[in-house]
XYZ file of C-alpha atoms in Angstrom:
416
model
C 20.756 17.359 -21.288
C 18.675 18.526 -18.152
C 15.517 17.839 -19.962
C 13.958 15.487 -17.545
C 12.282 15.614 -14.164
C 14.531 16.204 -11.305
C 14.847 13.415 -8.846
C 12.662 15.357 -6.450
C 9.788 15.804 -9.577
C 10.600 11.918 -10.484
C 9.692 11.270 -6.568
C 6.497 13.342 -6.779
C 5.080 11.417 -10.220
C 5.979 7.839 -8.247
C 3.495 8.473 -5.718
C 1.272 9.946 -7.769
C 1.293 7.262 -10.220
C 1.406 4.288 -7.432
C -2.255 3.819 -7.141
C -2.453 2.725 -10.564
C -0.221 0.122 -10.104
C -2.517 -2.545 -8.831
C -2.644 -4.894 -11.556
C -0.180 -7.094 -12.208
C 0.295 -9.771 -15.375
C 2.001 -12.691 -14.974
C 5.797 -13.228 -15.641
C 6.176 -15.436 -18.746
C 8.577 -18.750 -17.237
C 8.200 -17.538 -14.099
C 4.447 -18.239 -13.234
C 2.845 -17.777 -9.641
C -0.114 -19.555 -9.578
C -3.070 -17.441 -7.049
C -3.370 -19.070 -3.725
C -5.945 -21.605 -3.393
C -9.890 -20.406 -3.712
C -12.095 -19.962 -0.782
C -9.182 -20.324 2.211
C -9.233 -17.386 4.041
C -6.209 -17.971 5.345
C -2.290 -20.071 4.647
C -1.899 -23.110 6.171
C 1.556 -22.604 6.907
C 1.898 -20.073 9.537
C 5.499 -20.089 9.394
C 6.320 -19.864 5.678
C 6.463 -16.104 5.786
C 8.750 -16.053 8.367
C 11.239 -18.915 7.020
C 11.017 -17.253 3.880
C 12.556 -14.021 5.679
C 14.928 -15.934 7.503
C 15.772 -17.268 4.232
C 16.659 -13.448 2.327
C 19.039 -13.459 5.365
C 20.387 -16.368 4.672
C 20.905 -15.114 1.096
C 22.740 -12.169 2.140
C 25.294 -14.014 3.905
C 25.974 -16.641 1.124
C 26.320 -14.101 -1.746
C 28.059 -11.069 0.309
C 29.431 -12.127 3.273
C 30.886 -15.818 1.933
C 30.867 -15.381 -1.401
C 32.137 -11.953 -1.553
C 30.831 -11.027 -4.669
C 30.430 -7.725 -5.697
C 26.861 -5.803 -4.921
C 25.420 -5.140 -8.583
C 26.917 -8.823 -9.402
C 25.424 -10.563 -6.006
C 22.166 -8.675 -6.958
C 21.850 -11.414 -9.649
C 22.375 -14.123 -7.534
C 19.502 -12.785 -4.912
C 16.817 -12.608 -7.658
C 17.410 -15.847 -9.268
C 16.874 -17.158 -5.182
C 13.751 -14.804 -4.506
C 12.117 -15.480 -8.386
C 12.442 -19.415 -7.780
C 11.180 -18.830 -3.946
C 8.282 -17.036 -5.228
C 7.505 -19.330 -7.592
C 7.927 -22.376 -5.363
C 5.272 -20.454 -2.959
C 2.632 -20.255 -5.534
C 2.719 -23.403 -6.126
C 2.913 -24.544 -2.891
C -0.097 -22.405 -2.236
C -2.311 -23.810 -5.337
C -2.012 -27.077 -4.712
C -2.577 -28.040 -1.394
C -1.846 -30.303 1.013
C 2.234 -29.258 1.071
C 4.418 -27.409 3.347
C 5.069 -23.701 2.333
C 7.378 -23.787 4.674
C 9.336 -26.954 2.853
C 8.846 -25.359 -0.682
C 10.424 -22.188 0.125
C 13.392 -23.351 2.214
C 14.369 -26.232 -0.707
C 13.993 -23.744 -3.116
C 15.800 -20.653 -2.001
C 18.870 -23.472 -0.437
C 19.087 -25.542 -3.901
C 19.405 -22.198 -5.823
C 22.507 -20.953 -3.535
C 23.627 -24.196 -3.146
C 23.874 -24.391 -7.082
C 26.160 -20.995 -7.271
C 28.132 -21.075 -4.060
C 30.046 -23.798 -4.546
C 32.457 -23.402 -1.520
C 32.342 -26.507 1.317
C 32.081 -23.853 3.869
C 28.746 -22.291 1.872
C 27.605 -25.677 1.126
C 27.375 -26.849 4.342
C 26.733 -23.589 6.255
C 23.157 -23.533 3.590
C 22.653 -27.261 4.233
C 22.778 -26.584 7.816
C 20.014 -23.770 7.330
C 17.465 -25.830 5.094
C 17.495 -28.284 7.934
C 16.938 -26.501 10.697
C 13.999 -25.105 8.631
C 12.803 -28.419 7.470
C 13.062 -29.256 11.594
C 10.100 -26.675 12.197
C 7.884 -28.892 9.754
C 5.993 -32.256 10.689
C 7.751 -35.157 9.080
C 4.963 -36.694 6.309
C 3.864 -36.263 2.883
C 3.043 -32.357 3.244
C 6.403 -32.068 3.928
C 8.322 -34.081 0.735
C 5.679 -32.747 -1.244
C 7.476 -29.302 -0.360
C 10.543 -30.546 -0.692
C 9.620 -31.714 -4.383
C 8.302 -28.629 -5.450
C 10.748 -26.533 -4.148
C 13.819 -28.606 -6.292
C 11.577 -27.902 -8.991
C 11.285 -24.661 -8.819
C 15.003 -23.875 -7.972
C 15.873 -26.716 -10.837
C 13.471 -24.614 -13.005
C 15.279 -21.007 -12.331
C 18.371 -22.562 -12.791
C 17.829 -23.888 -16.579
C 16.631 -20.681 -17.205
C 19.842 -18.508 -16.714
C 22.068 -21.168 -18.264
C 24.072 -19.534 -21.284
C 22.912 -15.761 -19.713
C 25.961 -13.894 -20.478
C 27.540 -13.845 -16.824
C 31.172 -14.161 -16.527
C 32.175 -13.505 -19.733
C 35.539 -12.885 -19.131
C 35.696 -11.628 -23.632
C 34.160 -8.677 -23.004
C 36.451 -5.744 -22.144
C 36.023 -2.084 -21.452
C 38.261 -0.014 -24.110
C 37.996 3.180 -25.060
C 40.643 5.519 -26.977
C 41.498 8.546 -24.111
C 39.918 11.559 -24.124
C 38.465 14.712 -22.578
C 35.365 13.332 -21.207
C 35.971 9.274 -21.207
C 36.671 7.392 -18.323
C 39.666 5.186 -18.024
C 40.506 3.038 -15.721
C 43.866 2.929 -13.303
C 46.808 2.193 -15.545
C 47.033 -2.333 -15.797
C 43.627 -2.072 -14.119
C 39.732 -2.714 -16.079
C 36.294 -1.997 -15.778
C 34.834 -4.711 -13.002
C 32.333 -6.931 -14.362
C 32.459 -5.196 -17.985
C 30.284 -8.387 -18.496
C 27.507 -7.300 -16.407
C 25.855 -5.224 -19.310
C 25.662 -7.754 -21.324
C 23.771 -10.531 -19.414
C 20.288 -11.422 -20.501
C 17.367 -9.483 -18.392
C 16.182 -10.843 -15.437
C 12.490 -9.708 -16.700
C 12.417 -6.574 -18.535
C 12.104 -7.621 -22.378
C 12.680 -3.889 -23.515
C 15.272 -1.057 -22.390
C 14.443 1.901 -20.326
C 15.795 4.977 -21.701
C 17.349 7.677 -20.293
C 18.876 10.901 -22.049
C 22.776 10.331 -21.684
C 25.093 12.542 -19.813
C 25.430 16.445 -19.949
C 27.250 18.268 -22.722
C 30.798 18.746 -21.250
C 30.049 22.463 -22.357
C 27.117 23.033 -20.760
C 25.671 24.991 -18.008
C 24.190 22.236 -16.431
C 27.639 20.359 -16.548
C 29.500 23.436 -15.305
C 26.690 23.475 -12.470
C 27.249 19.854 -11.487
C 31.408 19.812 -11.937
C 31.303 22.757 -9.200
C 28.887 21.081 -6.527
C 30.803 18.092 -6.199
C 33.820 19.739 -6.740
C 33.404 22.179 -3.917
C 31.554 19.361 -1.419
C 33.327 16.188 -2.396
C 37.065 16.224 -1.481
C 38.616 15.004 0.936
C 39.723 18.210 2.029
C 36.302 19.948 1.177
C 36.259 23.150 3.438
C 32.174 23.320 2.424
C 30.834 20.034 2.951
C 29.259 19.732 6.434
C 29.972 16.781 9.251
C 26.428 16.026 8.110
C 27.239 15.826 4.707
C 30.278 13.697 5.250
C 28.677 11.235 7.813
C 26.351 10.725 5.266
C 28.927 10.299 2.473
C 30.903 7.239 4.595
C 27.952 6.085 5.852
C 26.478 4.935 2.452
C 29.830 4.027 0.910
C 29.140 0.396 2.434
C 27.050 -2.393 0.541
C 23.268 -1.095 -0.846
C 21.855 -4.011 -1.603
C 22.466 -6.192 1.766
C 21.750 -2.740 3.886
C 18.633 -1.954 2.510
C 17.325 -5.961 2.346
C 18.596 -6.498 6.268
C 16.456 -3.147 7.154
C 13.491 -4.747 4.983
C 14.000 -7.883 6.747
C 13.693 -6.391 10.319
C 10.227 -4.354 9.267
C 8.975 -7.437 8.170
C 9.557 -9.407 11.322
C 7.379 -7.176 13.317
C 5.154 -5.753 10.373
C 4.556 -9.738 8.988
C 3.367 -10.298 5.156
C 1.659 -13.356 4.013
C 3.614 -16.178 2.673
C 2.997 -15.005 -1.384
C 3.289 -11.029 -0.275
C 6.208 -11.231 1.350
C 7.754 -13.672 -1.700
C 6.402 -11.383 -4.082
C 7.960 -8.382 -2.580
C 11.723 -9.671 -2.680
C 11.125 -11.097 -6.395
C 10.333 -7.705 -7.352
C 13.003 -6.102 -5.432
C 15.600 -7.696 -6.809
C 14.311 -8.340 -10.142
C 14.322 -4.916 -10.662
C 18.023 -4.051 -8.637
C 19.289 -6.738 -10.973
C 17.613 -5.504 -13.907
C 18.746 -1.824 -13.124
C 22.297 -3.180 -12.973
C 22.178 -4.534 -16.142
C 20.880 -1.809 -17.478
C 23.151 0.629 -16.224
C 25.946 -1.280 -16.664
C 25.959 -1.641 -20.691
C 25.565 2.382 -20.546
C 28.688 2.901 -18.551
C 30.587 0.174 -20.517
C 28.758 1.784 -23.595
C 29.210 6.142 -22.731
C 32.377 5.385 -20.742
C 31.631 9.403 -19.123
C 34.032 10.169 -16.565
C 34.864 10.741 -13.160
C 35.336 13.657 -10.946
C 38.464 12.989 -10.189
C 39.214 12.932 -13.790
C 36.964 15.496 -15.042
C 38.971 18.041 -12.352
C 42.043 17.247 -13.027
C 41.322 18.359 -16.621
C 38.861 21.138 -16.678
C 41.333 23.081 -18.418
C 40.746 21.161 -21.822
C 36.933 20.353 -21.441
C 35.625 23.325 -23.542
C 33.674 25.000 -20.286
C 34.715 28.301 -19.416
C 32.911 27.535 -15.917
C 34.824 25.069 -15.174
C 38.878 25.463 -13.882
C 41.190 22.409 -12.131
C 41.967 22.141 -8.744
C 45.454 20.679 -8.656
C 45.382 17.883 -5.618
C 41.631 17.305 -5.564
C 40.960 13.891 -4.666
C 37.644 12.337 -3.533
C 36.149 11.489 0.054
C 35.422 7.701 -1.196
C 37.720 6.256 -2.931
C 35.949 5.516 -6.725
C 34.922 1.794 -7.990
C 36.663 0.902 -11.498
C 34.022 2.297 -14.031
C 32.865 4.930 -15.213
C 30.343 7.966 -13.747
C 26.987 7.155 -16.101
C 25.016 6.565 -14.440
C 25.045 5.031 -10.982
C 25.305 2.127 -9.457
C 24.729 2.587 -6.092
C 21.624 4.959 -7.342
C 20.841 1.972 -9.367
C 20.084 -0.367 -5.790
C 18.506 2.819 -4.161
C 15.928 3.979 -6.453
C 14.800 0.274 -7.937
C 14.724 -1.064 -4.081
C 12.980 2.022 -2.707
C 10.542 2.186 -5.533
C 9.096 -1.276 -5.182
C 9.080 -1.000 -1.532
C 7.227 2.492 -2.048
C 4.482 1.119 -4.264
C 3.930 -2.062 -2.172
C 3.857 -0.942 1.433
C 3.971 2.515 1.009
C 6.004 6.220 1.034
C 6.042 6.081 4.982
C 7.745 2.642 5.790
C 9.911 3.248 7.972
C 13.610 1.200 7.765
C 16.603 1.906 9.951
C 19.571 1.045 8.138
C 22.918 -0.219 9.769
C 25.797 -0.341 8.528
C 28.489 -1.907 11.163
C 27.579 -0.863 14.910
C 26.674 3.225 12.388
C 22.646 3.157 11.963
C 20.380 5.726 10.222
C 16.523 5.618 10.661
C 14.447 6.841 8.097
C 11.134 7.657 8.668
C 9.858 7.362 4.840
C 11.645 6.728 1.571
C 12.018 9.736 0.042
C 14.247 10.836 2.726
C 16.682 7.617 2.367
C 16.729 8.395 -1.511
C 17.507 11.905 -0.600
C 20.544 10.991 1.202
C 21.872 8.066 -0.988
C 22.242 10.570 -4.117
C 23.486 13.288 -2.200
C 25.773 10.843 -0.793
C 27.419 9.978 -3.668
C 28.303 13.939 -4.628
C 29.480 14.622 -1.109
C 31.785 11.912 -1.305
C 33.081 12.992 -4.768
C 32.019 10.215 -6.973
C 29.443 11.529 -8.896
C 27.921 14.184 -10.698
C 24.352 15.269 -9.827
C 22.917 14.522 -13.765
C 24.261 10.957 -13.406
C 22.576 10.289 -10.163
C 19.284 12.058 -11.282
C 19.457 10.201 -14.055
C 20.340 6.927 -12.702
C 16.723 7.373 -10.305
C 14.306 7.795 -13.248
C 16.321 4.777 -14.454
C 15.417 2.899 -11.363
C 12.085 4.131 -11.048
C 10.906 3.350 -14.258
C 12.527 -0.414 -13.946
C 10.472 -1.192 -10.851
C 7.283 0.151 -12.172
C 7.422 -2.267 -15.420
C 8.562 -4.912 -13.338
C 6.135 -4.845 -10.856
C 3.553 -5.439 -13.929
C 5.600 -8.391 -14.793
C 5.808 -10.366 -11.589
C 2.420 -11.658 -9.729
């Protein structure tokens, strides 16, 4: 049903509404103490940036080594950020410790913990001491180093028995007009995923389902990315298709490497700049989830399949176009909703709220880059993306940006 907001509406009400988002409650288990009274400033001058250094570092273990998919490596990057943020505020309240020590143990014994490879193992032991080289030798420093295990030891606990990797839960649904189903001896990837406990969120967000396959609004939708998002679309602009390819690669790791490089020459404070990537990927992850039951739950189809039988979906608006095949070749699961809108609007959203509509981030994706001069523009192209290179329908994108939206706003009330 096209009863809600339009993504450019849902845009408009975030920065409308992002001035009331200043107060912030504390995340039950996950508790970041203030920084200590009366110092005007941290101690620790180069927390902030190891803590950076350390998202990098993060990037590389979960996509690059580990190779893990970028909804499913999303979970691995907040359980590092949530027990680096914690291990900061602690750091911070008590005194007397190295920041820098705190946040380098924590984010390296939370990796360490998942990426059990020798070459990850040692490549992350490698980076915690080179970090721990920048900090004097003494008690400051172990007292770091103690807090830090803690933290990561305490993040750790918490996700044990959290639903990932259960390899019992399958995607299967009868065929139909109007169900996705996977190649023939293929599966959904990481049918799991939608079933793993919340990062934060203790509630759903809710969203209003897919279009009626006879509707207007469906016909409307099964046309534009019909006409724009074949390979062999006659209609679709260089533009268009640069922009299509260009955003087919990894969400998560582009947007967080663009982050990264703002922040080296636009520097946070240690508990800002920890608090930002907790809530980033807190609410990615939480997105995922989220999104993730509904397509394992709706199972609404692609494109590719929807075309190829337009004859039998009820529409008289809609006809098949023998031979249409899409620009970007389509991830095993369904269209509803999205989960490379999913990484876009929950990233972009947090980001939006915390330093603002006009941060600029160039993204790069191999030796391609795209600036973008505020955020709105990057979430224009991202959805459109996905239509102009045929793997979605406009509804589930829309849909899958109030989704986002909404996630970040609730968790940004839930982690300090």
């Amino acid at each position: 049903m096209r009863t809600r907001p339009r993504a450019s509406v849902a845009l408009g009400l975030t920065l409308a509404l992002a001035p009331l988002l200043t107060a912030s409650l504390v995340l039950p288990g996950h508790t970041a103490p203030e920084p200590r009274r009366g110092v005007g400033r941290e101690v620790d001058s180069n927390a902030a940036a190891v803590a950076v250094a350390w998202q990098r570092i993060a990037v590389r273990t979960v996509y690059t080594e580990g190779a893990l998919a970028p909804p499913v490596g999303s979970l691995y990057l907040s359980f590092t950020s949530l027990a680096v943020h914690d291990a900061a505020g602690e750091a911070l309240q008590r005194g007397h410790t190295s920041e820098t020590a705190a946040v380098a143990t924590a984010a390296h014994d939370v990796l360490w913990e998942y990426f059990k490879s020798p070459a990850s193992r040692a490549n992350l032991d490698a980076d915690l001491a080179a970090s721990l080289a920048t900090v004097p030798d003494g008690p400051a420093e172990a007292k770091g180093v103690r807090l830090g295990r803690a933290a990561a030891a305490r993040m750790i606990a918490s996700r044990v028995g959290d639903g990932r990797d259960n390899a019992s839960i399958v995607y299967s649904k009868p065929e139909a007009i109007g169900i996705w189903q996977p190649v023939p001896g293929g599966a959904m990837a990481a049918a799991w995923l939608g079933f793993v406990r919340p990062v934060v969120l203790d509630s759903t967000v809710p969203v209003d389902g897919p279009d009626a396959l006879g509707s207007a609004a469906y016909a409307a939708d099964y046309n534009e990315v019909r006409r724009l998002g074949s390979t062999a679309s006659a209609e679709r602009t260089q533009a268009q298709k640069d922009i299509a390819l260009f955003f087919a690669n990894n969400p998560v790791s582009m947007y967080r490497s663009a982050l990264c490089t703002y922040l080296d020459a636009h520097p946070l404070g240690l508990l800002a700049t920890t608090r930002l990537f907790a809530r980033i990927d807190a609410a990615q992850s939480d997105t995922f989830i989220r999104t993730w039951r509904l397509k394992y739950d709706l199972g609404y189809w692609r494109p590719f399949q929807a075309i190829a039988r337009a004859a039998d979906d009820g529409n008289p608006a809609t006809a098949p176009q023998p031979g249409w095949t899409p620009l970007v070749a389509n991830p095993a699961y369904s269209d509803y909703p999205s989960g490379h809108g999913s990484a876009t609007a929950a990233f972009a959203e947090v980001v939006r709220l915390t330093l603002g509509e006009s941060t600029p981030l160039l993204l790069k994706a191999g030796l391609l880059e795209r600036p973008y001069a505020n955020l709105s523009a990057l979430e224009h192209d991202a959805l459109h993306a996905r239509i102009w290179g045929g793997l979605h329908f406009r509804d589930g994108m829309e849909d899958t940006y109030v989704l986002g939206h909404e996630t970040a706003h609730r968790v940004m009330t839930l982690i300090d």
